[in-house]
Short mmCIF file of C-alpha atoms in Angstrom, two decimals:
data_model
loop_
_atom_site.label_atom_id
_atom_site.label_comp_id
_atom_site.label_asym_id
_atom_site.label_seq_id
_atom_site.Cartn_x
_atom_site.Cartn_y
_atom_site.Cartn_z
CA UNK A 1 2.24 -57.80 -1.06
CA UNK A 2 1.23 -56.49 -4.61
CA UNK A 3 0.03 -52.65 -5.27
CA UNK A 4 -3.47 -51.59 -5.82
CA UNK A 5 -3.34 -48.82 -7.90
CA UNK A 6 -6.01 -47.06 -6.35
CA UNK A 7 -6.58 -43.65 -8.62
CA UNK A 8 -6.26 -40.44 -6.14
CA UNK A 9 -7.94 -38.20 -8.60
CA UNK A 10 -11.50 -38.34 -6.40
CA UNK A 11 -13.73 -38.23 -9.91
CA UNK A 12 -11.26 -40.55 -11.68
CA UNK A 13 -11.76 -42.91 -8.78
CA UNK A 14 -15.34 -43.21 -8.48
CA UNK A 15 -15.09 -43.78 -12.08
CA UNK A 16 -12.73 -46.62 -11.44
CA UNK A 17 -14.45 -47.69 -8.51
CA UNK A 18 -17.87 -47.98 -10.96
CA UNK A 19 -16.17 -50.20 -13.32
CA UNK A 20 -14.57 -52.31 -10.14
CA UNK A 21 -18.53 -53.36 -8.75
CA UNK A 22 -19.83 -54.03 -11.81
CA UNK A 23 -16.83 -56.76 -13.06
CA UNK A 24 -16.95 -57.20 -9.28
CA UNK A 25 -20.54 -58.19 -9.37
CA UNK A 26 -20.67 -60.00 -12.33
CA UNK A 27 -17.72 -62.44 -10.94
CA UNK A 28 -18.11 -62.27 -7.36
CA UNK A 29 -17.59 -66.05 -7.44
CA UNK A 30 -14.42 -65.99 -8.99
CA UNK A 31 -12.94 -63.07 -6.66
CA UNK A 32 -14.32 -64.91 -3.68
CA UNK A 33 -16.67 -61.63 -2.57
CA UNK A 34 -19.49 -62.06 -0.73
CA UNK A 35 -22.41 -60.09 -0.82
CA UNK A 36 -21.81 -58.13 2.35
CA UNK A 37 -18.03 -56.90 0.51
CA UNK A 38 -20.63 -56.21 -2.92
CA UNK A 39 -22.81 -54.00 -0.55
CA UNK A 40 -20.38 -52.22 0.93
CA UNK A 41 -18.51 -51.55 -2.33
CA UNK A 42 -21.16 -50.31 -3.73
CA UNK A 43 -22.73 -48.36 -0.53
CA UNK A 44 -18.99 -46.10 -0.47
CA UNK A 45 -19.96 -45.83 -4.28
CA UNK A 46 -22.98 -43.82 -3.94
CA UNK A 47 -22.11 -42.00 -0.67
CA UNK A 48 -18.92 -41.00 -2.74
CA UNK A 49 -21.10 -40.12 -5.80
CA UNK A 50 -23.40 -38.16 -3.46
CA UNK A 51 -20.03 -36.41 -1.64
CA UNK A 52 -18.58 -35.33 -4.88
CA UNK A 53 -21.78 -33.62 -6.63
CA UNK A 54 -22.43 -31.75 -3.04
CA UNK A 55 -18.84 -30.45 -3.25
CA UNK A 56 -19.47 -29.68 -7.23
CA UNK A 57 -22.74 -27.33 -6.01
CA UNK A 58 -21.12 -25.92 -2.81
CA UNK A 59 -18.08 -24.75 -5.38
CA UNK A 60 -21.05 -23.17 -7.69
CA UNK A 61 -22.31 -21.61 -4.80
CA UNK A 62 -19.13 -19.67 -3.74
CA UNK A 63 -18.09 -18.68 -7.14
CA UNK A 64 -21.61 -17.40 -7.60
CA UNK A 65 -22.10 -15.89 -4.48
CA UNK A 66 -18.17 -14.16 -4.97
CA UNK A 67 -19.59 -12.62 -8.07
CA UNK A 68 -22.32 -11.20 -6.42
CA UNK A 69 -20.05 -9.20 -3.60
CA UNK A 70 -17.88 -8.25 -6.01
CA UNK A 71 -19.97 -7.00 -8.33
CA UNK A 72 -22.79 -5.37 -4.98
CA UNK A 73 -19.08 -3.94 -4.42
CA UNK A 74 -18.12 -2.25 -7.55
CA UNK A 75 -22.34 -0.51 -7.73
CA UNK A 76 -22.39 0.29 -3.96
CA UNK A 77 -18.30 2.41 -4.29
CA UNK A 78 -19.93 4.03 -7.31
CA UNK A 79 -22.86 4.90 -5.38
CA UNK A 80 -20.72 6.24 -2.44
CA UNK A 81 -18.00 7.97 -4.41
CA UNK A 82 -21.40 9.67 -6.46
CA UNK A 83 -22.39 11.20 -3.33
CA UNK A 84 -18.85 11.94 -1.85
CA UNK A 85 -18.02 13.83 -4.43
CA UNK A 86 -21.72 15.86 -4.34
CA UNK A 87 -20.79 16.59 -0.44
CA UNK A 88 -17.73 17.38 -1.06
CA UNK A 89 -19.03 20.40 -3.66
CA UNK A 90 -21.95 21.63 -0.96
CA UNK A 91 -22.19 24.40 1.36
CA UNK A 92 -21.97 22.10 4.29
CA UNK A 93 -19.42 22.27 6.96
CA UNK A 94 -15.83 20.94 6.62
CA UNK A 95 -17.41 19.30 10.11
CA UNK A 96 -20.32 18.05 8.90
CA UNK A 97 -17.83 16.24 6.11
CA UNK A 98 -15.41 15.11 9.08
CA UNK A 99 -18.79 13.53 9.87
CA UNK A 100 -20.35 11.97 6.80
CA UNK A 101 -15.88 10.50 7.02
CA UNK A 102 -15.27 11.54 4.30
CA UNK A 103 -11.65 13.76 3.74
CA UNK A 104 -12.13 17.22 3.80
CA UNK A 105 -10.40 19.07 1.50
CA UNK A 106 -7.56 20.93 2.23
CA UNK A 107 -8.22 24.81 1.08
CA UNK A 108 -4.85 26.20 2.50
CA UNK A 109 -2.23 23.76 1.53
CA UNK A 110 -2.09 22.39 -1.86
CA UNK A 111 0.26 21.11 -3.94
CA UNK A 112 1.99 24.23 -5.23
CA UNK A 113 1.77 25.60 -1.55
CA UNK A 114 4.94 25.83 -0.03
CA UNK A 115 5.70 24.49 3.53
CA UNK A 116 7.36 25.91 6.38
CA UNK A 117 10.58 23.77 6.60
CA UNK A 118 11.85 22.30 9.92
CA UNK A 119 14.95 22.09 11.91
CA UNK A 120 17.65 24.18 10.52
CA UNK A 121 21.18 22.52 11.45
CA UNK A 122 24.43 24.47 10.85
CA UNK A 123 27.86 22.44 11.55
CA UNK A 124 30.82 24.12 10.90
CA UNK A 125 34.13 22.26 9.53
CA UNK A 126 37.74 23.27 9.94
CA UNK A 127 38.14 23.57 6.01
CA UNK A 128 35.98 26.93 6.32
CA UNK A 129 32.87 25.29 4.95
CA UNK A 130 29.33 24.91 6.88
CA UNK A 131 27.30 22.53 6.24
CA UNK A 132 23.57 23.08 7.27
CA UNK A 133 20.31 20.51 7.37
CA UNK A 134 16.83 20.69 7.24
CA UNK A 135 13.61 18.91 6.98
CA UNK A 136 11.21 19.14 4.57
CA UNK A 137 8.10 20.23 6.79
CA UNK A 138 6.19 18.33 3.93
CA UNK A 139 6.72 20.36 1.28
CA UNK A 140 6.73 17.98 -2.49
CA UNK A 141 9.31 16.51 -3.58
CA UNK A 142 11.26 19.41 -6.20
CA UNK A 143 10.34 22.18 -3.69
CA UNK A 144 13.11 24.87 -3.85
CA UNK A 145 14.78 25.84 -0.67
CA UNK A 146 16.00 29.08 -0.99
CA UNK A 147 19.03 30.05 1.32
CA UNK A 148 20.01 33.44 2.83
CA UNK A 149 22.81 34.19 5.47
CA UNK A 150 24.11 37.10 6.86
CA UNK A 151 27.60 38.34 8.64
CA UNK A 152 27.27 38.09 12.90
CA UNK A 153 23.61 39.02 13.90
CA UNK A 154 23.83 42.08 12.05
CA UNK A 155 22.99 43.58 8.06
CA UNK A 156 21.14 42.27 6.18
CA UNK A 157 20.03 39.06 4.47
CA UNK A 158 21.10 37.85 1.60
CA UNK A 159 19.69 35.04 -0.51
CA UNK A 160 23.43 33.24 -1.27
CA UNK A 161 21.77 29.64 -2.83
CA UNK A 162 18.50 27.52 -3.61
CA UNK A 163 18.34 24.02 -3.83
CA UNK A 164 15.53 21.13 -4.26
CA UNK A 165 18.41 18.94 -1.67
CA UNK A 166 17.62 19.56 2.17
CA UNK A 167 21.05 19.91 3.18
CA UNK A 168 23.84 22.28 1.67
CA UNK A 169 27.29 23.13 2.14
CA UNK A 170 28.54 26.88 2.15
CA UNK A 171 31.78 27.28 1.46
CA UNK A 172 34.80 29.42 1.91
CA UNK A 173 33.43 31.15 4.60
CA UNK A 174 36.56 33.27 7.26
CA UNK A 175 37.40 31.12 10.45
CA UNK A 176 36.49 32.59 12.99
CA UNK A 177 33.75 35.03 11.22
CA UNK A 178 30.02 34.31 12.60
CA UNK A 179 27.16 33.35 10.10
CA UNK A 180 23.58 32.90 10.64
CA UNK A 181 21.47 31.42 8.20
CA UNK A 182 17.33 30.87 7.64
CA UNK A 183 15.99 28.80 4.74
CA UNK A 184 12.34 28.98 3.43
CA UNK A 185 10.58 27.10 0.96
CA UNK A 186 9.26 28.15 -3.03
CA UNK A 187 7.10 26.67 -4.84
CA UNK A 188 5.18 28.10 -8.11
CA UNK A 189 4.39 31.58 -6.44
CA UNK A 190 3.81 30.54 -2.61
CA UNK A 191 6.91 31.16 -0.41
CA UNK A 192 6.70 30.00 2.90
CA UNK A 193 8.08 30.98 6.17
CA UNK A 194 10.98 30.60 7.50
CA UNK A 195 13.35 28.15 9.75
CA UNK A 196 14.68 28.87 13.03
CA UNK A 197 17.43 30.82 12.46
CA UNK A 198 21.34 29.33 13.78
CA UNK A 199 24.29 31.18 14.15
CA UNK A 200 27.72 29.37 13.73
CA UNK A 201 31.50 30.58 13.72
CA UNK A 202 33.38 29.62 10.32
CA UNK A 203 36.03 27.27 10.23
#
């Protein structure tokens, strides 16, 4: 069966069909086309041309609508942001700001406020080391943790190290001797409360 070579692109096919119809009308007897054949082809050409024009108009309208929506959203966000900033610095209560749906400024916690670390755990090892681990407690990266220890349940607490990790290994402990630990956080001039205290027998 011979191949028809019809273009698949809609505009290319429309141009091809227009040319086909023009040649077919002039030479309908040679090609054996009837009047009904040519009327059907002409109607198909008109329908396709109208459909392409409608599609083009719809795409242009959609693009215009998208542009208008983007511009309207940008303008609305600018106005809302300005109003929200004014509300943040007003004398309104936090409850009213919350009712507006804006983030209430936290006057206690800031990037420089140290938060209390949580869940301190100490694990003794046979080689005379005690491994300490705790949770940051919402502290920012770079927060310094002050580790304190004291012998048994009496005596004074002593600072044994200051680190920025949330784990620590306390070496050279005497086997069988109880040691208690606690940790607190420090950021700038701000120092947090202490974690829970834990006690272990070294070694």
